[in-house]
Every structure is written in structure tokens, then in C-alpha cells.
CSV table of C-alpha atoms in Angstrom, one decimal:
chain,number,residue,atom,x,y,z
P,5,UNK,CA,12.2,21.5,-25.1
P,6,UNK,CA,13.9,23.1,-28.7
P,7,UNK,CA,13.5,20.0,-30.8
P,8,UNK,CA,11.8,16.8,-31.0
P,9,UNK,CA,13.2,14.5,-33.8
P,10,UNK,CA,10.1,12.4,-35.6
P,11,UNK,CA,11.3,9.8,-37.8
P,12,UNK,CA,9.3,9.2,-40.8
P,13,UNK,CA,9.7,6.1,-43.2
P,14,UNK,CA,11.3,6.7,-46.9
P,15,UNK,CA,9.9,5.5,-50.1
P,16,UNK,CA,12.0,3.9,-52.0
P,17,UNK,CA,13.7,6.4,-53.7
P,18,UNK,CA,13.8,8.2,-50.0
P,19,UNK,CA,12.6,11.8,-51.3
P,20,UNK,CA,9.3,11.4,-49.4
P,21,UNK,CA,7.8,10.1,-46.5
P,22,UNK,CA,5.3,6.6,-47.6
P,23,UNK,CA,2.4,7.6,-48.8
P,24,UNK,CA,0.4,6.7,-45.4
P,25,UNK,CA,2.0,9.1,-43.5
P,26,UNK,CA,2.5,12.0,-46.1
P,27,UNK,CA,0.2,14.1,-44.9
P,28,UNK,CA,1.4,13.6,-41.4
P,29,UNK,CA,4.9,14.3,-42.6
P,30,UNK,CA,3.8,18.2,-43.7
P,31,UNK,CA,1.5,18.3,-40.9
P,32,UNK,CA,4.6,18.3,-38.4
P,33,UNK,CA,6.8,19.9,-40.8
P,34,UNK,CA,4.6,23.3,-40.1
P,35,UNK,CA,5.6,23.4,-36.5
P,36,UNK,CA,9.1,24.7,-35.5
P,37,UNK,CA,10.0,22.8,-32.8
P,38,UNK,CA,9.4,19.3,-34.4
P,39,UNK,CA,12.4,18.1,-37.1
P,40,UNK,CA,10.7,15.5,-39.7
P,41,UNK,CA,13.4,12.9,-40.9
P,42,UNK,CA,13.2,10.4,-43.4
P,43,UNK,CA,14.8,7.0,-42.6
P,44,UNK,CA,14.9,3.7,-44.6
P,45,UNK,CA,12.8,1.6,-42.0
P,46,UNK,CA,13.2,-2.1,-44.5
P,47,UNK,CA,16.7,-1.3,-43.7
P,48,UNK,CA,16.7,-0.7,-40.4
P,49,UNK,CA,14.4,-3.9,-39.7
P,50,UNK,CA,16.0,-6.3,-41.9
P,51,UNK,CA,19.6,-5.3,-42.2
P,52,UNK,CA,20.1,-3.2,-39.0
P,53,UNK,CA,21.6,-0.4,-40.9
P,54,UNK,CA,20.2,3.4,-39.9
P,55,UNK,CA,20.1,5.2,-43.5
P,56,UNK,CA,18.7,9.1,-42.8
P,57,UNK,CA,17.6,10.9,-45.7
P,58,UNK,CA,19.4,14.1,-44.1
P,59,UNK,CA,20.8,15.6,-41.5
P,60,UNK,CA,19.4,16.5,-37.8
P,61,UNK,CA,19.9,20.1,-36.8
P,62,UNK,CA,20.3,19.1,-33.1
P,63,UNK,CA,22.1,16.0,-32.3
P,64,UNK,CA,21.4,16.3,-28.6
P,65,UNK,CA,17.1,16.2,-29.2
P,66,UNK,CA,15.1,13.5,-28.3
P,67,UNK,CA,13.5,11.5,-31.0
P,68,UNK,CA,10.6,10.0,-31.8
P,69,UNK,CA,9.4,7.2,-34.2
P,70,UNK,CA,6.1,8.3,-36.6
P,71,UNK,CA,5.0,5.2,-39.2
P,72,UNK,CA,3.1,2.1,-39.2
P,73,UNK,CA,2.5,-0.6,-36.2
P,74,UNK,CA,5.6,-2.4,-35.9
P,75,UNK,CA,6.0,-5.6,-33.9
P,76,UNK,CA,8.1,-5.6,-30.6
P,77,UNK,CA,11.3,-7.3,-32.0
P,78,UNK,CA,11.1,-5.0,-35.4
P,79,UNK,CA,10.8,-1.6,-32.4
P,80,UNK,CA,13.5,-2.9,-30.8
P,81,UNK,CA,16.0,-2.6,-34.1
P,82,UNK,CA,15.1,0.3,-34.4
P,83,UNK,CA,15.8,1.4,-30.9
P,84,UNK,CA,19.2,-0.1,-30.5
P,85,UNK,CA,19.9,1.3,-33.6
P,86,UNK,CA,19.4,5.0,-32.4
P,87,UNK,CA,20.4,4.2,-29.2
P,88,UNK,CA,23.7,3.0,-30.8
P,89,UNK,CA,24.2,6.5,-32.0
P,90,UNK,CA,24.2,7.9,-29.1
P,91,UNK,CA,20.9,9.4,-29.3
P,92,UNK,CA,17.8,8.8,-27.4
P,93,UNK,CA,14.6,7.8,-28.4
P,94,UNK,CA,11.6,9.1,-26.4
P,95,UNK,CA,9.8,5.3,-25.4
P,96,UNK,CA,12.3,2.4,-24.9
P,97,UNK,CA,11.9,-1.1,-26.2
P,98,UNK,CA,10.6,-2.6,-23.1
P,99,UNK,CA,7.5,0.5,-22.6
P,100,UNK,CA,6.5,-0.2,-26.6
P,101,UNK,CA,6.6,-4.0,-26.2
P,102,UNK,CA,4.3,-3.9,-22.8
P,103,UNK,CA,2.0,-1.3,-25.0
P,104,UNK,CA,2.2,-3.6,-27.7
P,105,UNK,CA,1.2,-6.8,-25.9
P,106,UNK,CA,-1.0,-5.5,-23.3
P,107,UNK,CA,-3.1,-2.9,-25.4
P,108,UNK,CA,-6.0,-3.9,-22.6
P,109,UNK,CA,-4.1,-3.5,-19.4
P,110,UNK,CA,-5.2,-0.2,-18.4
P,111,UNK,CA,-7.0,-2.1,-15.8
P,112,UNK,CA,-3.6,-2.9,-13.9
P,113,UNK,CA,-3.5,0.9,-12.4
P,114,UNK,CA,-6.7,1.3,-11.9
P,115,UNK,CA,-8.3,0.7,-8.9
P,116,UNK,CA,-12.1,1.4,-9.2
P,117,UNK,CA,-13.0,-2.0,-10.3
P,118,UNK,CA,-16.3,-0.8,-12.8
P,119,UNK,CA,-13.3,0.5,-15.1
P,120,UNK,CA,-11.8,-2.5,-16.3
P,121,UNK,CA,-10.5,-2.8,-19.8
P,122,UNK,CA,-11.7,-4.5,-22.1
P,123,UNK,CA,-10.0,-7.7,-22.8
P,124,UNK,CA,-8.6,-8.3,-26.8
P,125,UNK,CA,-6.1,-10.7,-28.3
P,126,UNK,CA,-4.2,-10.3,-31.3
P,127,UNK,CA,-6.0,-12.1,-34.5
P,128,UNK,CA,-3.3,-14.9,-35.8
P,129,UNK,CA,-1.3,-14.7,-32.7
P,130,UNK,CA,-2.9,-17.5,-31.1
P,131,UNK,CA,-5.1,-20.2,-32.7
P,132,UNK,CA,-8.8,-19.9,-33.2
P,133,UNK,CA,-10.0,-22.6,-31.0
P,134,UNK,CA,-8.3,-20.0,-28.2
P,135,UNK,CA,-10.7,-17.2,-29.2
P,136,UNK,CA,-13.6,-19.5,-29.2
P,137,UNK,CA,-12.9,-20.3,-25.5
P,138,UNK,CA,-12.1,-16.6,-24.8
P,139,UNK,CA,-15.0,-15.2,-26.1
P,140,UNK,CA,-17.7,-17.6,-26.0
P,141,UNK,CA,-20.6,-15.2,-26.9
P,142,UNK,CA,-18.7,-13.6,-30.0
P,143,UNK,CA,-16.0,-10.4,-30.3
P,144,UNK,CA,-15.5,-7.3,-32.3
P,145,UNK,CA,-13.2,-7.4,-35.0
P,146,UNK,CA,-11.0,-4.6,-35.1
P,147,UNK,CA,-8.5,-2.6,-37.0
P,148,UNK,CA,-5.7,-1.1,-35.1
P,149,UNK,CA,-4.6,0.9,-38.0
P,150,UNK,CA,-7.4,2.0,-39.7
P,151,UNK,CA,-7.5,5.5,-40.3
P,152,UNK,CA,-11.4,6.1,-40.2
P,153,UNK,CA,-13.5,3.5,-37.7
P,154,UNK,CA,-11.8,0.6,-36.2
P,155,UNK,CA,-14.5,-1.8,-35.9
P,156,UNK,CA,-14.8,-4.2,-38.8
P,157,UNK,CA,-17.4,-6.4,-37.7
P,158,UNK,CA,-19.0,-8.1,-34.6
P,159,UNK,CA,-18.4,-11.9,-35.4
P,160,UNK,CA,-19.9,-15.3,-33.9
P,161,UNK,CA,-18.0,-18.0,-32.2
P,162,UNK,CA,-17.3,-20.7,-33.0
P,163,UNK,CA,-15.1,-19.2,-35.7
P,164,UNK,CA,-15.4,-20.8,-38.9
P,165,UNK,CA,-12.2,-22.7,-40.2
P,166,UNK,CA,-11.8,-20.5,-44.0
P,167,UNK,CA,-13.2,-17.8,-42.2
P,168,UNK,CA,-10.1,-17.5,-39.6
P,169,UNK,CA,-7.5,-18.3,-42.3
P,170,UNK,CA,-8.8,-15.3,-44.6
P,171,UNK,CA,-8.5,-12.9,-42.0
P,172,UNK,CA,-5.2,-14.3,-40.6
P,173,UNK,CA,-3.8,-13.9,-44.2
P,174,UNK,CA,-5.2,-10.2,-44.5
P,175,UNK,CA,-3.8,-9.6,-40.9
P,176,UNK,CA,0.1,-8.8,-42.7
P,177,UNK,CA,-1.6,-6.7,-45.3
P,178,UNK,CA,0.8,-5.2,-48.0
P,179,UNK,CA,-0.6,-1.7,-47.2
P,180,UNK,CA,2.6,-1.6,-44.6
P,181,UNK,CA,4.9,-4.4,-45.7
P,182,UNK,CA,3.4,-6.8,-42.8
P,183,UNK,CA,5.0,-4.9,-40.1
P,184,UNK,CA,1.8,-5.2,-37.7
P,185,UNK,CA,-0.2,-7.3,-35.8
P,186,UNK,CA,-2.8,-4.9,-36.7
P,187,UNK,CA,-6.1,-7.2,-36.5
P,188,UNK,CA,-7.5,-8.0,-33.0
P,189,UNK,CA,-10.7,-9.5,-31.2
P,190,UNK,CA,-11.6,-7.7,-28.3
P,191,UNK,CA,-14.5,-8.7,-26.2
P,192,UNK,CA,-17.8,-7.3,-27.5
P,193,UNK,CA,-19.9,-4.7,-25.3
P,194,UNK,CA,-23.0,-3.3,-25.7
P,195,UNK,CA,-22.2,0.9,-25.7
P,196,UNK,CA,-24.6,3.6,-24.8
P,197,UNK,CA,-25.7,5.2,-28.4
P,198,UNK,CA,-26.2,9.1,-29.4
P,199,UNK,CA,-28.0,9.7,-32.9
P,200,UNK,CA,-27.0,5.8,-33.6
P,201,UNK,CA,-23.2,6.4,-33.1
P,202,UNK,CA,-21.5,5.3,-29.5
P,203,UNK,CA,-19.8,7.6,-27.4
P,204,UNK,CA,-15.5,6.7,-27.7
P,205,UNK,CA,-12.8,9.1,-27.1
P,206,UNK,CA,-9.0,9.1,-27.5
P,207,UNK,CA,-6.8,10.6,-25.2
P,208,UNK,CA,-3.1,11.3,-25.4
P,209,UNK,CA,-0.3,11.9,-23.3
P,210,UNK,CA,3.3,13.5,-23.5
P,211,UNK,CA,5.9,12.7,-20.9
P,212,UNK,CA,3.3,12.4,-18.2
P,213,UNK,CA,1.1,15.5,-19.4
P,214,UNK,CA,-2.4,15.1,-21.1
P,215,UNK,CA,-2.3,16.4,-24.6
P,216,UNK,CA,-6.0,16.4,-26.3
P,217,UNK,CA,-9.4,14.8,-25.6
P,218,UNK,CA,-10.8,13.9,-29.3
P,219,UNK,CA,-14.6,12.2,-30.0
P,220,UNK,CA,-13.3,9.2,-32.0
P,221,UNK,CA,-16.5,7.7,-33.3
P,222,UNK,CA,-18.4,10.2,-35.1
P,223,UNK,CA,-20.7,11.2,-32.3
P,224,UNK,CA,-23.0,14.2,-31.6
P,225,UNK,CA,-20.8,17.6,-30.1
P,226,UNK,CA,-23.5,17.0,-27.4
P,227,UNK,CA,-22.2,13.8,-26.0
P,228,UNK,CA,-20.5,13.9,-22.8
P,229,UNK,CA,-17.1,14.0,-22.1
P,230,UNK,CA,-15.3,11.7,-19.9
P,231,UNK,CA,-14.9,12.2,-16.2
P,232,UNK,CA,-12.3,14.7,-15.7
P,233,UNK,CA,-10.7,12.3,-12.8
P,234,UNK,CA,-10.6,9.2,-15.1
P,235,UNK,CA,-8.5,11.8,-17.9
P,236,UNK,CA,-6.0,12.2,-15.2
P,237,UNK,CA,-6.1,9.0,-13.5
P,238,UNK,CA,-3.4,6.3,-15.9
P,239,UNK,CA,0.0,6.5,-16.0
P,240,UNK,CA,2.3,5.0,-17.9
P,241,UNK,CA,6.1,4.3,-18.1
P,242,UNK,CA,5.8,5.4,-21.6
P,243,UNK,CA,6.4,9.5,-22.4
P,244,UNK,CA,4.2,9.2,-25.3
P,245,UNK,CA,1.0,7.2,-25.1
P,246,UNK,CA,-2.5,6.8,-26.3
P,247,UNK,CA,-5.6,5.5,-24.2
P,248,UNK,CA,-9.0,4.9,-25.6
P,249,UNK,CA,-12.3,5.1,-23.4
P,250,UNK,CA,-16.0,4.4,-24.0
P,251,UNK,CA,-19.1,5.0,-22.3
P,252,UNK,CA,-21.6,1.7,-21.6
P,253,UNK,CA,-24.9,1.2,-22.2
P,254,UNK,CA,-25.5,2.2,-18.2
P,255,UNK,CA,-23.6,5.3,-18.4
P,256,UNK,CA,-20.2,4.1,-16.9
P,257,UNK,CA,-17.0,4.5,-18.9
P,258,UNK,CA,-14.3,1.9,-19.7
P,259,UNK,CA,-11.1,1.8,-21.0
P,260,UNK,CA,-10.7,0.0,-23.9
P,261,UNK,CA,-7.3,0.1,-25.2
P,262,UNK,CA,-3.9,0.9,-24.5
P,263,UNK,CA,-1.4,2.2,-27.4
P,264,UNK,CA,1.9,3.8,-28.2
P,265,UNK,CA,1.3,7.4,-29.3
P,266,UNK,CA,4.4,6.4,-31.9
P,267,UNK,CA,2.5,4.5,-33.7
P,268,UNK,CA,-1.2,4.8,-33.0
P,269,UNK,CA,-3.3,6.7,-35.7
P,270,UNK,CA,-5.2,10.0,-35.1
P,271,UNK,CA,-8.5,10.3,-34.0
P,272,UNK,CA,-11.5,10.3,-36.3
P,273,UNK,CA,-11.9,13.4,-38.4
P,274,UNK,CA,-9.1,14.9,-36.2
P,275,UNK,CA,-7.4,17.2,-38.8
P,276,UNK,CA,-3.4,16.2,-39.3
P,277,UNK,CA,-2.5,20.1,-38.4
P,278,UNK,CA,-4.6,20.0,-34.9
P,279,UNK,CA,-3.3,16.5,-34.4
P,280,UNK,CA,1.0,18.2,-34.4
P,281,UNK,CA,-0.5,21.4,-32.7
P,282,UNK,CA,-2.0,20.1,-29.8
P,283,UNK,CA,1.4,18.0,-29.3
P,284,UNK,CA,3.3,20.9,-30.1
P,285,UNK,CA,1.9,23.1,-27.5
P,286,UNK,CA,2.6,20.3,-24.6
P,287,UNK,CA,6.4,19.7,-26.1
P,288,UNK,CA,7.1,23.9,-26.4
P,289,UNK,CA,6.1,23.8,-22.8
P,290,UNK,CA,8.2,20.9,-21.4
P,291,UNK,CA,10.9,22.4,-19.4
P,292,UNK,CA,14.7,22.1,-20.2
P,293,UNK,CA,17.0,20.1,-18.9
P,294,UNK,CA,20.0,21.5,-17.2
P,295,UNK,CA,23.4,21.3,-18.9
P,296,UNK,CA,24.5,19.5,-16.1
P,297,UNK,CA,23.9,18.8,-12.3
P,298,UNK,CA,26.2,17.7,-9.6
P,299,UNK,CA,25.7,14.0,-8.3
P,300,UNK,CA,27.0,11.4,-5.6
P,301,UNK,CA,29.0,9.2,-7.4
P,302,UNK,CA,30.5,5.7,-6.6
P,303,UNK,CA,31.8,2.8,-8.1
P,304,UNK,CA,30.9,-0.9,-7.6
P,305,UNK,CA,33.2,-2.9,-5.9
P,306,UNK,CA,35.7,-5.9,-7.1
P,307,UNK,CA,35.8,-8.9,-4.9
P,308,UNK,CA,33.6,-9.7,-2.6
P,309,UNK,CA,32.2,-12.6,0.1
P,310,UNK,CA,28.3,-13.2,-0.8
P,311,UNK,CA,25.6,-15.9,1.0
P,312,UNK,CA,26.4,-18.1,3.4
P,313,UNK,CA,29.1,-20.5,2.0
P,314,UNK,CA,31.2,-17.1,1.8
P,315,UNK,CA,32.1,-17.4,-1.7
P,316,UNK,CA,33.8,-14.6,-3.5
P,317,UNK,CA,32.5,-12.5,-6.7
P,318,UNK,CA,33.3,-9.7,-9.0
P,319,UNK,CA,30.9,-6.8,-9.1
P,320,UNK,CA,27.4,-7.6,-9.1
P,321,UNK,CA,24.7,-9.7,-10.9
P,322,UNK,CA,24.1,-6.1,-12.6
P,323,UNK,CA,27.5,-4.3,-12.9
P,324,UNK,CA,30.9,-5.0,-13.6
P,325,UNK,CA,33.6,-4.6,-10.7
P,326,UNK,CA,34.6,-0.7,-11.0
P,327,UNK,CA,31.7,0.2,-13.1
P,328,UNK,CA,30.8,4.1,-12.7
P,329,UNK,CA,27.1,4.6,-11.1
P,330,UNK,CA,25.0,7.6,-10.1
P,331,UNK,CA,23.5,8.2,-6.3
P,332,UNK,CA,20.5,9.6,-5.1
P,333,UNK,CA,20.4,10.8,-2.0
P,334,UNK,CA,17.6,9.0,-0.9
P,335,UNK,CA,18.2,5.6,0.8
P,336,UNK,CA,16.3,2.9,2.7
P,337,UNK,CA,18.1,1.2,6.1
P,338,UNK,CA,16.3,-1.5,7.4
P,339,UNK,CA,17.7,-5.2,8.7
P,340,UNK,CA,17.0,-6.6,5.5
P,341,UNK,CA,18.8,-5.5,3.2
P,342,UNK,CA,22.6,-5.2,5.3
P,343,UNK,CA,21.9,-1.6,6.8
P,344,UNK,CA,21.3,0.8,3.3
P,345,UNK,CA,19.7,0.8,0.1
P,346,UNK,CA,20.4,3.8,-2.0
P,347,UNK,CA,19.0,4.6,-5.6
P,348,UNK,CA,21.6,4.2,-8.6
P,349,UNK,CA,21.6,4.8,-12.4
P,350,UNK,CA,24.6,2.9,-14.3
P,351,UNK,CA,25.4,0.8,-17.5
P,352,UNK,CA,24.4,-2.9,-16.9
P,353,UNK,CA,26.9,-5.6,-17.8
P,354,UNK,CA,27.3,-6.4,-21.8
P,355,UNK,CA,24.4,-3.3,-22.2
P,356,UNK,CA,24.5,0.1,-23.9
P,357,UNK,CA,21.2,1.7,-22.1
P,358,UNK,CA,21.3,2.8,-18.4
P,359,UNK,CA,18.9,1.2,-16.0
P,360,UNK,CA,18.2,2.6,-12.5
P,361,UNK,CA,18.0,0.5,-9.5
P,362,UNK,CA,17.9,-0.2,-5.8
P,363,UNK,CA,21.6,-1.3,-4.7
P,364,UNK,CA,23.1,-2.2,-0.9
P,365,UNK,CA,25.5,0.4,-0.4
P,366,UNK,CA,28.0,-2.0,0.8
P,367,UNK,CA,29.0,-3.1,-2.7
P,368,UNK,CA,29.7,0.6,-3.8
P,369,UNK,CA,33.0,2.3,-3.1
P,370,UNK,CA,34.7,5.4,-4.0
P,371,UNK,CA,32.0,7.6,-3.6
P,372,UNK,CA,32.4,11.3,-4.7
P,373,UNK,CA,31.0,14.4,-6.4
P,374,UNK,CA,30.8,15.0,-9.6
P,375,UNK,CA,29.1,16.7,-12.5
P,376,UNK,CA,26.9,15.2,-14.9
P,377,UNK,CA,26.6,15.9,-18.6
P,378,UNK,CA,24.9,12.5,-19.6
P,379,UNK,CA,21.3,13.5,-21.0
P,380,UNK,CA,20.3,10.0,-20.6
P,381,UNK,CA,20.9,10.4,-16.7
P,382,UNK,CA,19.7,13.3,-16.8
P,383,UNK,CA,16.6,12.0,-18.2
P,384,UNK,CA,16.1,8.7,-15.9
P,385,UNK,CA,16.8,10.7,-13.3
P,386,UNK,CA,13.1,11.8,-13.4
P,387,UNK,CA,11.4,8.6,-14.0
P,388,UNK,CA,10.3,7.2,-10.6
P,389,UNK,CA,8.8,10.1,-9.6
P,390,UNK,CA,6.6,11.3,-12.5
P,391,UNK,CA,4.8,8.1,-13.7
P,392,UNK,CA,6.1,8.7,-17.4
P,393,UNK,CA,9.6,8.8,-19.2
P,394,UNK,CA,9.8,12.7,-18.5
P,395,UNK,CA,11.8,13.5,-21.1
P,396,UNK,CA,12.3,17.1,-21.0
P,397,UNK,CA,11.9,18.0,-16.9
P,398,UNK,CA,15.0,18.9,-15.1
P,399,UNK,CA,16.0,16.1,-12.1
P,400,UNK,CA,13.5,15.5,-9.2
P,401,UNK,CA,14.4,17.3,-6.1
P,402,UNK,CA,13.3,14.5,-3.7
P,403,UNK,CA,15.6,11.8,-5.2
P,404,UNK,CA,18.3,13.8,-7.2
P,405,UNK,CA,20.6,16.7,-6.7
P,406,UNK,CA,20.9,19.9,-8.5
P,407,UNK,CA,23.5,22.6,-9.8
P,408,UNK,CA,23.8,24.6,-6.7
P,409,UNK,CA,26.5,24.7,-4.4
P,410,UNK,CA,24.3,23.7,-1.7
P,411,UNK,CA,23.7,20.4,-3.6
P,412,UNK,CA,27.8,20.2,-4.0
P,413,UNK,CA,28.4,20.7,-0.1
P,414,UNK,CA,25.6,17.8,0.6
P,415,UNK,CA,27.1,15.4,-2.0
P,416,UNK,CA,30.7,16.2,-0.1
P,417,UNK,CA,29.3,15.3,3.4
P,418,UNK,CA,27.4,12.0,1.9
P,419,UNK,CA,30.4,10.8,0.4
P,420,UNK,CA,32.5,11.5,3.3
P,421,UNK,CA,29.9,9.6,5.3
P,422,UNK,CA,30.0,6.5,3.1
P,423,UNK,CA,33.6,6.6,2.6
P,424,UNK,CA,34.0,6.3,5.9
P,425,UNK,CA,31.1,3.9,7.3
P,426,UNK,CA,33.2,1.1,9.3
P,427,UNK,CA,30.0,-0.6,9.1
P,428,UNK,CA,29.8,-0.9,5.3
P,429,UNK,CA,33.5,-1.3,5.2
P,430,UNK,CA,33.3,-4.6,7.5
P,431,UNK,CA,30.9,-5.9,5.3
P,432,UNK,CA,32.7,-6.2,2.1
P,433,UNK,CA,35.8,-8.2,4.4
């Protein structure tokens, strides 16, 4: 990949990134292949307006948000925003709001039950007689954003009335213009200790590739590392991610949170320069995405009979009659689903993104070759087969096609074959 695009939030006079995230700002301004931008993000949240302080050297690069927590609904915006440009942010609303509301739920792909995550809710999201239930024998109070450690305190249950309105009131803190949920209780745990400091570790990721290791809790260089096989083991829909892990009293390790890389601070005493270097390295080496690639292409089809009263519709629940959509050449033919199921990327109904999808093939029509310049199909193009957004890797070979003129000969014989499919045509009459 060239460029990577990280958008930073103004100050008010928009000359300079907030002070928060200053020093991340020349941190990544040191590294060629990342393009620091200031934006207005009080703008962009509360009047949907996208104000840059300057202009991007490559309007085709992916970008990427750097600033505080936001909430789900205030990420969103922001997406649609860039999105409505044309240009493509590297996580999508729906990855950051799962990261954002399941910062425990590394535990749903993992399968060795002894790594669990640790189970957390947000402070001032739900009421305190909901904590008390949920953690009878008291919590840790942390601080998602804190730059140094994020434990606050370990704090009793039942939670005392003044106490729980205090913290819910310091929850929207003015250090970021109450953009985060940033306090949380997660269940408490007793760690395994070096030198009186436990034994945590941040890893990140980068469209589906592991990007450091750090120590984040000021433990001993002689502490172990985490299992190699439990470094590679999570995936996530998101191409930039954070997951934290930490080693219990008996030696095992746990995941303990979930995070978006966006958004998610650096690791304890991890220098700002090593923080942009190490995700420098793994960006430099993600590989290019074609200028184009021939693909099967088809287009849904107007009216048609559907259940068993026979009566007619338009298009589909997802797509408009006649809307253009992408075909892999992969497909599924069983007696369930009326003899094909092939793979598609298209533009949902009343949407701007693209979505990818199973589909019968007898509501498509038309089908033909064509070349693809659309960098967001290019993109998706990759995303069921690598576990993360994959950003920057050219088109899977077991689902997609390519540039050759092998690939164009297959595409013509396909779409000759669905074209003319009796089968499929009988069942659109």
C-alpha cells in the first residue's frame, strides 16, 4: 500500500492536531507512507459537515480515523461522511460499533473454553443496581482512555448511591468533549504477579496481520510472553484492531478486552515513534490492489412470482430491479435454495456502501464480463476469505476472478451457462 490517510482532530483554530494526540500527530507524520490530516471532528458529529484542514495527496488511499473514543452513532457520522465522498474508510460502522459494544467478546471465536474474556459493562450505561447483580463480589474500575494504567480501582458491591453518580458524571469528562463511554467495570480477577506488577499485553492487528506484541503493565523484560498460538488465534471483521491478554494467577492467559485500533491508546511506555513504525512496517508490506480485474456480472431481475400464493415483486428484499451486482464464481446447488447460490457484491436499496451476499441465481439476469475499477469491490472482494477487512490484498483466487485472459474466457463460459440455464429461466415465469 502507498498511502494510508489518518485523520486527526483540529483545535479550534484547526492549525494543530488536539493536544491529546499531538504527539501522535508528528509521530506518524515521520513515516512516508502515512498522510496526517486535520479534520473538524465537533463538526462532523454535530453538524455532519467534513471540514479538512488540507488537502490529501491521494484521493484513491484508504483512510483511517486517529482521536479519542467516540460512541457508535458519533463513528458512524463520521463514516457516512467519508464514505459520502467517495473515499473509504478502513473499519466500517457496523465492525466499530460490535468493537465498541462487545469490548469482551473475544470469547465468541475462541474455542478452548479456559480462554474466556473477561466480562465488563460500560459505567452509566446501565443502572447500578445492574452491576450489583452482575458482579456480586466487586469489579475493577477501568479507564479505556487512560494513557498510563487503566485500572482505577477495585471497588465493592453494592455500589454506593453518591458514589455511582460521581463516577457517572466524570464518565463524559471534558478532557474529550464527552465523546466516550470511556469508564467500564469489568469483572475482577486475581492475576499472576512479577516484582508486584501483573503480567498484560496488548496486541495489534492490521488487515488480518499481527502488528506488535507490547508488555502493557509495567512488568519485568523477564515475564513471559503469550502463547504464540493464542497471538495468532482471533480474528476479526475489523482491519484494524486491538486485543488485550493477561496471564492468571494459575499460569493460563485470558483475553480481556476487545478494541478498535482507531481509537484505542498505545501501550504503556510504548514510545509514539515505535507505536507508527511497527504499523508502518505491516502497511509498506500490504500488497496492492490491482487497477482492475475482470468479473461475472449480472443484474437482478424486475418482476417476479415469490412463495406460494404466487404473488409478484420487483427486485429483491436487498436490491432494486436492474440493480448492477458482482459474481463469484463459486456457487452452492442444493434443493434448498431452487438449484444455485452464487456470491454477489452490489449497492443495497436506498444505501451508499456495498454489501456482499448469498443470492439464488434465478433472480439475476444479464450476466456478462466485465472489468472492475471499483476499489471498494475490489476490497470486499477479499473479506470472506481472510478473517479481516483486507484492505490492501488483491482479490481471493478461490472466490473471485483476476486480470488474465484465462479469467475472461471462464467468466464468458459462466455467463453463457447462466444465460442460458432453462432451469433458471422457468423459474422466474
Amino acid at each position: 500500500m502507498d498511502t494510508l490517510t489518518v485523520l486527526f482532530p483540529a483545535d479550534e483554530a484547526g492549525a494543530a492536531p488536539i493536544a491529546e494526540f499531538a504527539d501522535d500527530f508528528k509521530a506518524a507524520d515521520l513515516f512516508p507512507v502515512f498522510e496526517p490530516l486535520l479534520f473538524d471532528l465537533n463538526r462532523a458529529i454535530n453538524s455532519r459537515e467534513l471540514v479538512l484542514y488540507g488537502t490529501r495527496r491521494d484521493q484513491h488511499a484508504p483512510m483511517m480515523y486517529r482521536g479519542p473514543r467516540l460512541r457508535a452513532e458519533q463513528y458512524r457520522k463520521l463514516y457516512q461522511l467519508v464514505e459520502g465522498r467517495h473515499w473509504r474508510m478502513i473499519t466500517d460502522h457496523y465492525v466499530y460499533e460490535f468493537d465498541h459494544y462487545h469490548r469482551n467478546a473475544p470469547y465468541v471465536h475462541v474455542v478452548n473454553e479456559p480462554y474466556l474474556a473477561i466480562p465488563e459493562m460500560a459505567i452509566g450505561g446501565i443502572s447500578q443496581y445492574a452491576i450489583d447483580r452482575k458482579f456480586p463480589h466487586g469489579f475493577a474500575l477501568k479507564d479505556l482512555d487512560a494513557q498510563s494504567s487503566r485500572f482505577l480501582e477495585r471497588v465493592g458491591t453494592p455500589i454506593e448511591d453518591q458514589w455511582y453518580r460521581d463516577i457517572v458524571a466524570q464518565r463524559d469528562h471534558a478532557r474529550f468533549g464527552g465523546y466516550a463511554d470511556n469508564l467500564v467495570a469489568q469483572e475482577w480477577v486475581n492475576l499472576k504477579r512479577y516484582a508486584d506488577a501483573t503480567n498484560e499485553w496488548r496486541m495489534r492487528y492490521f488487515d488480518g496481520q499481527v502488528v506488535d506484541v507490547q508488555p502493557n503493565s509495567g512488568q519485568p523484560e523477564s515475564c513471559p510472553r503469550p502463547p504464540e498460538e493464542l497471538i495468532a488465534k482471533y480474528r476479526s471483521n475489523s482491519a484494524y484492531f486491538t486485543l488485550d491478554i493477561v496471564e492468571l494467577e494459575d499460569g493460563t492467559w485470558l483475553y480481556s478486552g476487545l478494541e478498535d485500533g482507531q481509537v484505542c491508546p498505545k501501550a504503556l511506555h510504548q514510545s509514539y515513534e515505535d507505536y507508527w513504525r511497527s504499523l508502518a512496517r505491516v502497511v509498506e508490506g500490504a500488497p496492492h490492489l490491482p487497477e482492475w480485474v475482470w468479473c461475472l456480472t449480472a443484474n437482478v431481475v424486475d418482476e417476479h412470482e415469490v412463495g406460494d400464493d404466487k404473488h409478484v415483486e420487483r427486485g429483491t428484499k436487498q436490491f432494486r430491479p436492474g440493480a448492477k451486482v458482482y459474481v463469484a464464481h463459486e456457487w452452492h446447488c442444493s434443493t434448498k435454495d431452487n438449484g444455485g447460490t452464487v456470491i454477489v457484491i452490489g449497492k443495497p436499496r436506498n444505501q451508499w456502501r456495498l454489501i456482499q451476499m448469498y443470492m439464488p441465481r434465478n433472480r439475476l439476469t444479464n450476466f456478462r464480463s466485465k472489468k472492475v475499477y471499483d476499489r471498494r469491490a475490489l476490497e470486499m472482494m477479499t473479506r470472506l476469505d481472510r478473517g479481516g477487512l483486507a484492505i490492501g490484498n488483491s482479490p481471493s483466487t478461490s472466490r473471485w476472478w483476476g486480470n488474465t485472459d484465462e479469467d475472461k474466457e471462464a467468466i464468458l463460459e459462466a455467463a453463457d451457462y447462466y444465460n442460458h440455464d432453462d432451469w433458471a429461466h422457468r423459474q422466474r415465469l
